[in-house]
Tab-separated table of C-alpha atoms and ligand atoms in Angstrom:
chain	number	residue	atom	x	y	z
V	18	MET	CA	-38.467	42.234	-40.587
V	19	LYS	CA	-39.982	40.959	-43.580
V	20	LEU	CA	-38.584	41.446	-47.193
V	21	ASN	CA	-41.088	41.929	-50.542
V	22	ASN	CA	-40.468	37.976	-50.905
V	23	ASN	CA	-42.392	39.221	-54.489
V	24	TYR	CA	-38.862	39.530	-55.730
V	25	GLN	CA	-38.069	36.489	-55.253
V	26	ASN	CA	-40.396	35.168	-58.140
V	27	LEU	CA	-38.575	37.600	-60.839
V	28	LYS	CA	-36.838	35.706	-63.122
V	29	LYS	CA	-33.441	36.370	-63.854
V	30	ASP	CA	-32.801	39.183	-66.851
V	31	TYR	CA	-30.632	37.015	-68.970
V	32	LEU	CA	-30.964	38.658	-72.129
V	33	PHE	CA	-28.540	41.482	-72.821
V	34	SER	CA	-25.853	39.858	-70.195
V	35	THR	CA	-26.058	36.596	-72.216
V	36	ILE	CA	-26.098	38.602	-75.824
V	37	ASN	CA	-22.905	40.400	-74.109
V	38	LYS	CA	-21.241	37.476	-73.076
V	39	LYS	CA	-21.814	35.666	-76.378
V	40	VAL	CA	-20.237	38.329	-78.229
V	41	GLU	CA	-17.212	38.590	-76.185
V	42	GLU	CA	-16.381	35.082	-76.298
V	43	TYR	CA	-16.730	35.090	-80.075
V	44	LYS	CA	-14.233	38.246	-80.143
V	45	LYS	CA	-11.922	36.263	-78.003
V	46	THR	CA	-11.537	33.625	-80.645
V	47	ASN	CA	-11.971	35.898	-83.965
V	48	PRO	CA	-10.377	39.287	-82.675
V	49	ASN	CA	-10.675	40.561	-86.149
V	50	ALA	CA	-14.106	40.197	-86.932
V	51	ASP	CA	-15.992	43.158	-88.064
V	52	ILE	CA	-19.033	42.810	-85.562
V	53	ILE	CA	-22.171	45.122	-86.226
V	54	LYS	CA	-24.350	45.521	-83.315
V	55	LEU	CA	-27.924	46.243	-84.163
V	56	GLY	CA	-29.515	44.717	-80.919
V	57	ILE	CA	-29.885	47.438	-77.953
V	58	GLY	CA	-33.016	49.868	-78.393
V	59	ASP	CA	-30.894	52.603	-77.956
V	60	VAL	CA	-30.540	55.975	-80.284
V	61	THR	CA	-27.427	56.787	-81.416
V	62	LYS	CA	-27.930	60.147	-83.161
V	63	PRO	CA	-26.676	62.928	-80.883
V	64	LEU	CA	-29.142	65.525	-79.313
V	65	CYS	CA	-30.137	68.216	-81.994
V	66	PRO	CA	-28.349	71.763	-82.098
V	67	GLU	CA	-31.422	73.591	-80.810
V	68	ILE	CA	-31.944	71.373	-77.755
V	69	VAL	CA	-28.288	71.851	-76.801
V	70	GLU	CA	-28.442	75.455	-77.111
V	71	ALA	CA	-31.405	75.670	-75.030
V	72	MET	CA	-29.872	73.740	-72.332
V	73	THR	CA	-26.744	75.758	-72.692
V	74	LYS	CA	-28.755	78.747	-71.867
V	75	ALA	CA	-30.565	76.919	-69.237
V	76	ALA	CA	-27.061	76.011	-67.665
V	77	GLN	CA	-25.939	79.422	-67.606
V	78	GLU	CA	-28.684	80.966	-66.222
V	79	MET	CA	-28.683	78.280	-63.116
V	80	GLY	CA	-25.266	79.710	-62.523
V	81	LYS	CA	-26.810	83.804	-62.074
V	82	SER	CA	-28.195	84.907	-58.958
V	83	SER	CA	-30.974	86.605	-60.729
V	84	THR	CA	-31.968	83.770	-63.040
V	85	PHE	CA	-31.284	80.696	-60.846
V	86	ARG	CA	-34.071	78.145	-59.943
V	87	GLY	CA	-33.987	75.673	-57.065
V	88	TYR	CA	-37.032	73.136	-56.517
V	89	GLY	CA	-39.485	73.293	-59.771
V	90	PRO	CA	-43.110	72.055	-59.770
V	91	GLU	CA	-43.477	68.778	-59.057
V	92	GLN	CA	-45.557	68.192	-62.415
V	93	GLY	CA	-43.023	69.928	-64.548
V	94	TYR	CA	-42.608	73.820	-65.454
V	95	LEU	CA	-45.861	75.102	-67.299
V	96	PHE	CA	-43.308	76.073	-70.108
V	97	LEU	CA	-43.012	72.665	-71.028
V	98	ARG	CA	-46.400	71.160	-70.369
V	99	GLU	CA	-47.946	74.032	-72.128
V	100	SER	CA	-45.094	73.091	-75.545
V	101	ILE	CA	-46.586	69.116	-74.943
V	102	ALA	CA	-50.288	69.869	-74.995
V	103	LYS	CA	-49.543	72.012	-78.107
V	104	TYR	CA	-47.969	68.691	-79.253
V	105	TYR	CA	-51.052	66.838	-78.962
V	106	SER	CA	-53.251	69.590	-80.616
V	107	ASP	CA	-51.428	68.673	-83.811
V	108	PHE	CA	-52.925	65.290	-83.668
V	109	GLU	CA	-56.660	67.034	-82.671
V	110	VAL	CA	-56.102	65.938	-79.108
V	111	SER	CA	-57.317	68.667	-76.648
V	112	ILE	CA	-55.192	68.029	-73.615
V	113	LYS	CA	-55.092	70.617	-70.923
V	114	GLU	CA	-51.571	71.546	-69.008
V	115	ASP	CA	-52.878	70.118	-65.708
V	116	GLU	CA	-53.231	66.880	-67.316
V	117	ILE	CA	-50.059	66.676	-68.107
V	118	PHE	CA	-47.142	65.031	-65.670
V	119	VAL	CA	-43.518	65.767	-66.719
V	120	SER	CA	-41.006	62.942	-65.300
V	121	ASP	CA	-37.352	61.307	-66.149
V	122	GLY	CA	-39.051	59.187	-68.497
V	123	ALA	CA	-41.867	56.314	-69.402
V	124	LYS	CA	-39.793	53.511	-67.828
V	125	SER	CA	-40.284	55.127	-64.135
V	126	ASP	CA	-43.822	56.187	-64.668
V	127	LEU	CA	-44.734	53.156	-65.987
V	128	GLY	CA	-43.472	51.559	-62.860
V	129	ASN	CA	-44.543	54.184	-60.768
V	130	ILE	CA	-48.063	54.484	-61.417
V	131	LEU	CA	-48.639	51.185	-59.793
V	132	ASP	CA	-48.516	52.831	-56.832
V	133	LEU	CA	-51.895	53.818	-57.353
V	134	PHE	CA	-53.835	50.381	-57.581
V	135	SER	CA	-53.929	47.540	-55.401
V	136	GLY	CA	-52.236	44.531	-55.454
V	137	ASP	CA	-55.309	42.500	-55.938
V	138	ASN	CA	-55.961	43.540	-59.410
V	139	THR	CA	-55.656	41.481	-62.426
V	140	VAL	CA	-53.216	43.145	-65.139
V	141	LEU	CA	-53.424	41.779	-69.290
V	142	ILE	CA	-50.442	42.305	-70.839
V	143	PRO	CA	-49.452	41.041	-74.819
V	144	ASP	CA	-46.795	38.570	-75.261
V	145	PRO	CA	-44.010	39.622	-76.713
V	146	VAL	CA	-43.768	42.510	-74.216
V	147	TYR	CA	-40.993	45.295	-73.186
V	148	PRO	CA	-40.223	43.442	-69.962
V	149	ALA	CA	-40.763	46.210	-67.359
V	150	TYR	CA	-44.415	45.634	-67.476
V	151	VAL	CA	-44.292	42.396	-66.172
V	152	ASP	CA	-41.446	42.522	-63.825
V	153	THR	CA	-43.156	45.704	-62.116
V	154	ASN	CA	-46.564	43.220	-61.628
V	155	ILE	CA	-44.808	40.928	-60.165
V	156	MET	CA	-42.977	42.876	-57.737
V	157	ASP	CA	-46.079	43.679	-56.483
V	158	GLY	CA	-47.419	40.528	-56.442
V	159	ARG	CA	-50.624	40.851	-59.325
V	160	LYS	CA	-52.058	38.184	-61.158
V	161	ILE	CA	-50.856	38.337	-64.658
V	162	ILE	CA	-52.875	36.698	-67.735
V	163	TYR	CA	-51.107	36.930	-71.145
V	164	ILE	CA	-52.527	37.578	-74.147
V	165	GLY	CA	-50.896	36.359	-77.317
V	166	ALA	CA	-49.529	38.038	-80.116
V	167	ASN	CA	-48.259	35.764	-82.840
V	168	GLU	CA	-47.979	35.697	-86.826
V	169	SER	CA	-51.862	34.883	-87.559
V	170	ASN	CA	-53.047	38.356	-85.336
V	171	LYS	CA	-49.895	40.022	-86.965
V	172	PHE	CA	-48.557	40.527	-83.218
V	173	LEU	CA	-51.534	43.073	-82.757
V	174	PRO	CA	-54.180	41.151	-80.232
V	175	LEU	CA	-57.538	41.997	-80.067
V	176	PRO	CA	-59.648	41.636	-76.520
V	177	ASP	CA	-61.299	38.851	-75.929
V	178	ASP	CA	-64.489	39.745	-73.731
V	179	ARG	CA	-64.229	36.078	-71.806
V	180	ILE	CA	-61.032	37.432	-70.104
V	181	LYS	CA	-61.712	39.689	-67.248
V	182	SER	CA	-59.235	42.130	-66.372
V	183	ASP	CA	-58.620	45.601	-64.528
V	184	ILE	CA	-55.145	46.907	-65.993
V	185	ILE	CA	-54.558	46.329	-69.564
V	186	TYR	CA	-50.864	47.415	-71.435
V	187	ILE	CA	-50.811	48.297	-74.832
V	188	CYS	CA	-47.659	49.562	-76.482
V	189	SER	CA	-48.309	51.111	-79.775
V	190	PRO	CA	-45.728	51.052	-81.997
V	191	ASN	CA	-44.288	48.265	-80.347
V	192	ASN	CA	-41.744	47.174	-78.740
V	193	PRO	CA	-40.251	44.594	-79.598
V	194	THR	CA	-42.334	43.858	-82.521
V	195	GLY	CA	-42.881	47.067	-84.343
V	196	ALA	CA	-46.661	46.487	-84.986
V	197	ALA	CA	-49.108	49.796	-84.564
V	198	TYR	CA	-52.416	49.430	-83.979
V	199	ASP	CA	-54.664	51.424	-86.521
V	200	LYS	CA	-57.796	53.269	-84.553
V	201	GLU	CA	-60.390	50.921	-85.318
V	202	GLY	CA	-57.818	48.089	-82.917
V	203	LEU	CA	-57.826	50.766	-80.487
V	204	LYS	CA	-61.213	51.589	-80.212
V	205	LYS	CA	-61.839	47.558	-79.406
V	206	TRP	CA	-59.587	48.057	-76.851
V	207	VAL	CA	-61.072	51.238	-75.451
V	208	ASN	CA	-64.371	49.709	-75.731
V	209	TYR	CA	-63.139	46.315	-73.730
V	210	ALA	CA	-61.624	48.683	-71.165
V	211	ILE	CA	-64.825	50.593	-70.721
V	212	ASN	CA	-66.862	47.552	-70.635
V	213	ASN	CA	-64.523	45.971	-67.824
V	214	ASP	CA	-63.966	49.026	-65.768
V	215	ALA	CA	-60.246	48.569	-66.650
V	216	ILE	CA	-57.702	51.201	-67.312
V	217	ILE	CA	-55.460	51.088	-70.197
V	218	PHE	CA	-51.655	52.023	-69.434
V	219	TYR	CA	-50.762	53.244	-72.933
V	220	ASP	CA	-46.704	53.464	-74.180
V	221	SER	CA	-46.526	55.791	-76.707
V	222	ALA	CA	-42.828	56.167	-76.264
V	223	TYR	CA	-42.431	55.208	-80.138
V	224	GLU	CA	-45.188	57.426	-81.783
V	225	ALA	CA	-42.848	59.775	-83.468
V	226	PHE	CA	-42.054	57.040	-85.571
V	227	ILE	CA	-45.416	56.857	-87.092
V	228	ASP	CA	-45.336	57.985	-90.589
V	229	GLY	CA	-48.134	59.861	-91.708
V	230	TYR	CA	-51.234	60.569	-89.572
V	231	ASN	CA	-53.268	57.300	-90.657
V	232	LEU	CA	-52.365	55.712	-87.323
V	233	PRO	CA	-53.127	57.216	-84.040
V	234	HIS	CA	-49.990	58.719	-82.112
V	235	SER	CA	-51.956	59.156	-79.159
V	236	ILE	CA	-54.979	56.523	-77.550
V	237	TYR	CA	-56.674	59.940	-77.099
V	238	GLN	CA	-57.646	60.290	-80.684
V	239	ILE	CA	-59.841	57.279	-79.881
V	240	GLU	CA	-63.589	58.424	-78.416
V	241	GLY	CA	-64.143	57.535	-74.787
V	242	ALA	CA	-59.977	56.532	-74.139
V	243	LYS	CA	-60.174	59.816	-71.496
V	244	GLU	CA	-62.510	57.970	-69.499
V	245	CYS	CA	-60.402	54.729	-69.504
V	246	ALA	CA	-56.546	55.347	-70.484
V	247	ILE	CA	-53.540	56.677	-69.149
V	248	GLU	CA	-50.976	57.870	-71.383
V	249	PHE	CA	-47.058	57.343	-70.961
V	250	CYS	CA	-44.609	58.848	-73.487
V	251	SER	CA	-40.778	60.024	-73.629
V	252	LEU	CA	-38.218	61.872	-75.344
V	253	SER	CA	-36.131	59.210	-75.424
V	254	LYS	CA	-36.867	57.675	-78.938
V	255	ARG	CA	-38.545	60.808	-80.407
V	256	ALA	CA	-35.523	63.511	-79.475
V	257	GLY	CA	-32.664	61.142	-78.564
V	258	PHE	CA	-33.300	61.867	-74.516
V	259	THR	CA	-32.251	58.258	-73.480
V	260	GLY	CA	-29.430	59.615	-71.518
V	261	THR	CA	-30.675	62.971	-70.693
V	262	ARG	CA	-33.986	61.628	-69.323
V	263	CYS	CA	-37.286	63.250	-69.557
V	264	GLY	CA	-40.940	62.161	-70.301
V	265	TYR	CA	-44.278	62.691	-69.724
V	266	THR	CA	-47.608	60.885	-68.102
V	267	VAL	CA	-51.102	62.093	-69.536
V	268	ILE	CA	-53.841	61.694	-66.953
V	269	PRO	CA	-57.082	63.171	-67.884
V	270	LYS	CA	-59.522	64.829	-65.501
V	271	LYS	CA	-62.081	62.634	-66.690
V	272	LEU	CA	-60.301	59.144	-65.395
V	273	LYS	CA	-61.941	58.359	-62.494
V	274	ARG	CA	-62.691	55.037	-60.508
V	275	ASN	CA	-64.745	54.778	-57.329
V	276	ASN	CA	-65.446	58.368	-58.128
V	277	VAL	CA	-61.752	59.434	-57.355
V	278	SER	CA	-59.933	61.624	-59.803
V	279	ILE	CA	-56.731	59.225	-60.961
V	280	ASN	CA	-55.125	62.328	-61.950
V	281	GLU	CA	-55.139	63.892	-58.470
V	282	LEU	CA	-53.879	60.593	-57.151
V	283	TRP	CA	-51.070	61.011	-59.075
V	284	PHE	CA	-50.212	64.209	-58.426
V	285	ARG	CA	-50.537	63.284	-54.674
V	286	ARG	CA	-47.959	60.363	-55.409
V	287	GLN	CA	-45.642	62.673	-57.522
V	288	SER	CA	-45.537	65.415	-54.764
V	289	THR	CA	-44.785	63.054	-51.811
V	290	LYS	CA	-42.322	60.932	-53.799
V	291	PHE	CA	-41.134	63.075	-56.795
V	292	ASN	CA	-38.900	66.351	-56.682
V	293	GLY	CA	-39.147	66.767	-60.651
V	294	VAL	CA	-36.950	66.941	-63.854
V	295	SER	CA	-33.885	69.507	-63.803
V	296	TYR	CA	-34.678	73.025	-65.104
V	297	ILE	CA	-31.951	72.344	-67.781
V	298	VAL	CA	-33.444	69.104	-68.613
V	299	GLN	CA	-36.878	70.913	-69.074
V	300	ARG	CA	-35.499	73.579	-71.384
V	301	GLY	CA	-33.921	70.765	-73.597
V	302	ALA	CA	-37.931	69.387	-73.881
V	303	GLN	CA	-39.094	72.385	-74.693
V	304	ALA	CA	-36.468	73.030	-77.473
V	305	ALA	CA	-37.606	69.310	-78.821
V	306	PHE	CA	-41.144	70.577	-79.334
V	307	SER	CA	-40.489	74.175	-80.853
V	308	ILE	CA	-40.676	74.665	-84.649
V	309	GLU	CA	-36.841	74.448	-85.376
V	310	GLY	CA	-36.259	71.714	-83.024
V	311	SER	CA	-39.052	69.718	-84.473
V	312	LYS	CA	-37.541	70.106	-87.918
V	313	GLN	CA	-34.260	68.924	-86.643
V	314	ILE	CA	-35.728	66.044	-84.558
V	315	ASN	CA	-37.338	64.540	-87.720
V	316	GLU	CA	-34.544	64.733	-89.764
V	317	ASN	CA	-32.920	61.941	-87.187
V	318	ILE	CA	-36.386	60.014	-87.551
V	319	PHE	CA	-36.411	59.862	-91.070
V	320	TYR	CA	-32.298	58.626	-91.176
V	321	TYR	CA	-33.680	55.733	-88.655
V	322	ARG	CA	-36.768	55.519	-90.843
V	323	GLU	CA	-34.102	54.836	-94.225
V	324	ASN	CA	-32.286	52.601	-91.785
V	325	ALA	CA	-35.272	50.266	-91.013
V	326	LYS	CA	-36.551	50.499	-94.895
V	327	ILE	CA	-32.961	48.961	-95.769
V	328	ILE	CA	-33.591	46.442	-93.582
V	329	SER	CA	-36.835	45.681	-94.237
V	330	ASP	CA	-35.958	45.333	-97.929
V	331	GLY	CA	-33.079	43.377	-96.931
V	332	ILE	CA	-35.330	41.169	-94.993
V	333	LYS	CA	-37.957	40.721	-97.682
V	334	PHE	CA	-35.445	39.760	-100.444
V	335	ALA	CA	-33.919	36.936	-97.821
V	336	GLY	CA	-37.813	35.553	-97.959
V	337	PHE	CA	-38.307	35.985	-94.119
V	338	TRP	CA	-41.739	36.601	-92.555
V	339	PHE	CA	-41.525	40.102	-90.784
V	340	ILE	CA	-43.464	43.122	-89.622
V	341	GLY	CA	-42.317	46.649	-87.911
V	342	GLY	CA	-40.251	49.095	-89.818
V	343	LYS	CA	-42.671	51.130	-91.382
V	344	HIS	CA	-43.764	52.971	-88.153
V	345	SER	CA	-40.967	51.672	-85.820
V	346	PRO	CA	-37.303	51.766	-85.351
V	347	TYR	CA	-37.952	47.632	-84.862
V	348	ILE	CA	-38.130	45.189	-87.415
V	349	TRP	CA	-39.207	41.486	-86.180
V	350	PHE	CA	-38.718	38.695	-88.277
V	351	LYS	CA	-39.462	34.910	-88.017
V	352	CYS	CA	-36.321	33.141	-88.319
V	353	PRO	CA	-36.331	30.631	-90.899
V	354	ASN	CA	-36.029	26.651	-91.505
V	355	LYS	CA	-37.923	26.434	-87.642
V	356	MET	CA	-34.508	27.921	-85.903
V	357	SER	CA	-34.940	29.212	-82.484
V	358	SER	CA	-34.451	32.939	-81.748
V	359	TRP	CA	-30.835	32.028	-80.236
V	360	GLU	CA	-29.959	29.536	-82.627
V	361	MET	CA	-30.556	32.279	-85.090
V	362	PHE	CA	-28.130	34.889	-82.816
V	363	ASP	CA	-25.437	32.121	-82.830
V	364	TYR	CA	-26.039	31.560	-86.602
V	365	LEU	CA	-25.997	35.519	-87.488
V	366	LEU	CA	-23.171	36.315	-84.932
V	367	GLU	CA	-21.090	33.723	-86.358
V	368	LYS	CA	-21.825	33.644	-90.157
V	369	ALA	CA	-22.528	37.344	-90.275
V	370	ASN	CA	-20.953	39.055	-87.361
V	371	VAL	CA	-24.258	40.713	-86.705
V	372	VAL	CA	-25.853	40.711	-83.420
V	373	GLY	CA	-30.003	41.390	-83.060
V	374	THR	CA	-31.980	40.408	-80.272
V	375	PRO	CA	-33.759	36.890	-79.544
V	376	GLY	CA	-37.459	37.371	-79.774
V	377	CYS	CA	-37.683	34.872	-76.757
V	378	GLY	CA	-36.286	36.995	-74.662
V	379	PHE	CA	-39.765	39.203	-74.473
V	380	GLY	CA	-41.883	36.277	-73.767
V	381	LYS	CA	-43.030	32.794	-74.616
V	382	ASN	CA	-44.437	33.795	-77.909
V	383	GLY	CA	-41.126	35.504	-79.130
V	384	GLU	CA	-39.738	32.222	-79.215
V	385	GLY	CA	-38.609	31.515	-83.085
V	386	PHE	CA	-38.536	35.082	-83.788
V	387	PHE	CA	-35.759	37.940	-83.802
V	388	ARG	CA	-35.262	41.661	-83.646
V	389	ILE	CA	-33.246	44.076	-85.493
V	390	THR	CA	-32.754	47.908	-84.612
V	391	SER	CA	-32.628	50.684	-87.197
V	392	PHE	CA	-30.630	52.825	-84.239
V	393	GLY	CA	-27.356	52.658	-85.851
V	394	SER	CA	-25.308	53.950	-88.793
V	395	LYS	CA	-26.633	53.806	-92.462
V	396	ASP	CA	-23.165	52.394	-93.832
V	397	LYS	CA	-22.767	49.646	-90.762
V	398	ILE	CA	-26.772	48.895	-91.431
V	399	PHE	CA	-26.116	48.474	-95.381
V	400	GLU	CA	-23.214	46.018	-94.877
V	401	ALA	CA	-25.240	44.051	-92.204
V	402	MET	CA	-27.815	43.734	-94.596
V	403	ALA	CA	-25.534	42.483	-97.642
V	404	ARG	CA	-24.149	40.147	-95.176
V	405	ILE	CA	-27.647	38.378	-94.226
V	406	LYS	CA	-28.838	38.577	-97.909
V	407	LYS	CA	-25.527	36.676	-98.474
V	408	LEU	CA	-26.088	34.128	-96.168
V	409	PHE	CA	-29.809	33.291	-97.325
V	410	ILE	CA	-30.109	33.334	-101.373
Z	504	PLP	N1	-41.383	52.068	-73.283
Z	504	PLP	C1	-40.862	51.072	-74.354
Z	504	PLP	C2	-42.047	51.020	-74.879
Z	504	PLP	C3	-39.876	51.302	-74.355
Z	504	PLP	O1	-39.023	50.436	-75.216
Z	504	PLP	C4	-38.542	51.899	-73.452
Z	504	PLP	C5	-37.167	51.965	-73.761
Z	504	PLP	O2	-36.738	51.433	-74.280
Z	504	PLP	C6	-39.188	52.818	-72.725
Z	504	PLP	C7	-40.586	52.375	-72.505
Z	504	PLP	C8	-38.597	53.534	-71.460
Z	504	PLP	O3	-38.287	54.791	-71.678
Z	504	PLP	P1	-37.344	55.813	-70.862
Z	504	PLP	O4	-36.579	56.066	-71.571
Z	504	PLP	O5	-38.552	57.175	-71.366
Z	504	PLP	O6	-37.692	55.486	-69.625
């Protein structure tokens, strides 16, 4: 019996465990400290009433023989796929219901999609990055080429024609940096993918945070993307489904390699290894796309957006270089006085009792940077920024 030895190549994931350890140690010696946590990328607002009502009704249906449902379609109920297709039409993107696959979240699909692609492929991943992209490829033993996101390209790297790759990861708006591509930037990536016969894995988990219609919410707003991109999206950040679990992946029928339909391959993979998302959750997700549900969700997003503005204003006032916050719940700033990410973490914990996330936890290029999230209560965020401003002026 042989193990998958690629797992031995994974780095230990120390980031959030080290953060928790440091906070617990600090609390032991400072039991009265009022610590404000702005580190974790999890939503804090509860599900909207419209969603809760839809799930409650669905749960009651499941308790009556006349409306009970067993296994649902692996690809997701048509009522939800129709709602998602309609959502895309708001961005003038035409997606058919059979191009949408409902899942328990973007993270699972981003990992599982690799089943369709040989381990011989080379992947291009920006640094810094959402760590799951890196680890899922290490597990399969794929060769990874990192593309540098940094201060000079405002953490939005563009393709380099000298580099050849088969799979490209793009996350926009980005976790951890909050940077978001405009149509011109994405067009360059689409052209690069077409020229290299590559496929883009486009993670749009944070698209709902885009303010206005100037920036693309979907890669399919770019001409040619249906021939070279798979889009992964989620209700986690948009509708607070981090604990409820629901996402969706779009694979256009036009996306083919070696004359094989990627949509058909994924359908085959999902119907073999996945039995769908619960009916109750899918009814909740459908409500998240209804007129009233969207209105209630937008109120929450507006709240997080106001929080992001408080953070951005504070960071600006303190005089740090930063990006994000406008189209994203994340604010990514450069640590002052050449401090390392962990030095900044310790300094903010000890002097301001504020917890954020060291940028180095997201890749080599994150060193010297720091992430703060707008998921939290307005009062606490106000207080946290007042403490930080006081420290640096
Ligand atoms: N993609 C990005 C960039 C994320 O930051 C996250 C979660 O933090 C996910 C995907 C995971 O989303 P889901 O909750 O739908 O699995």
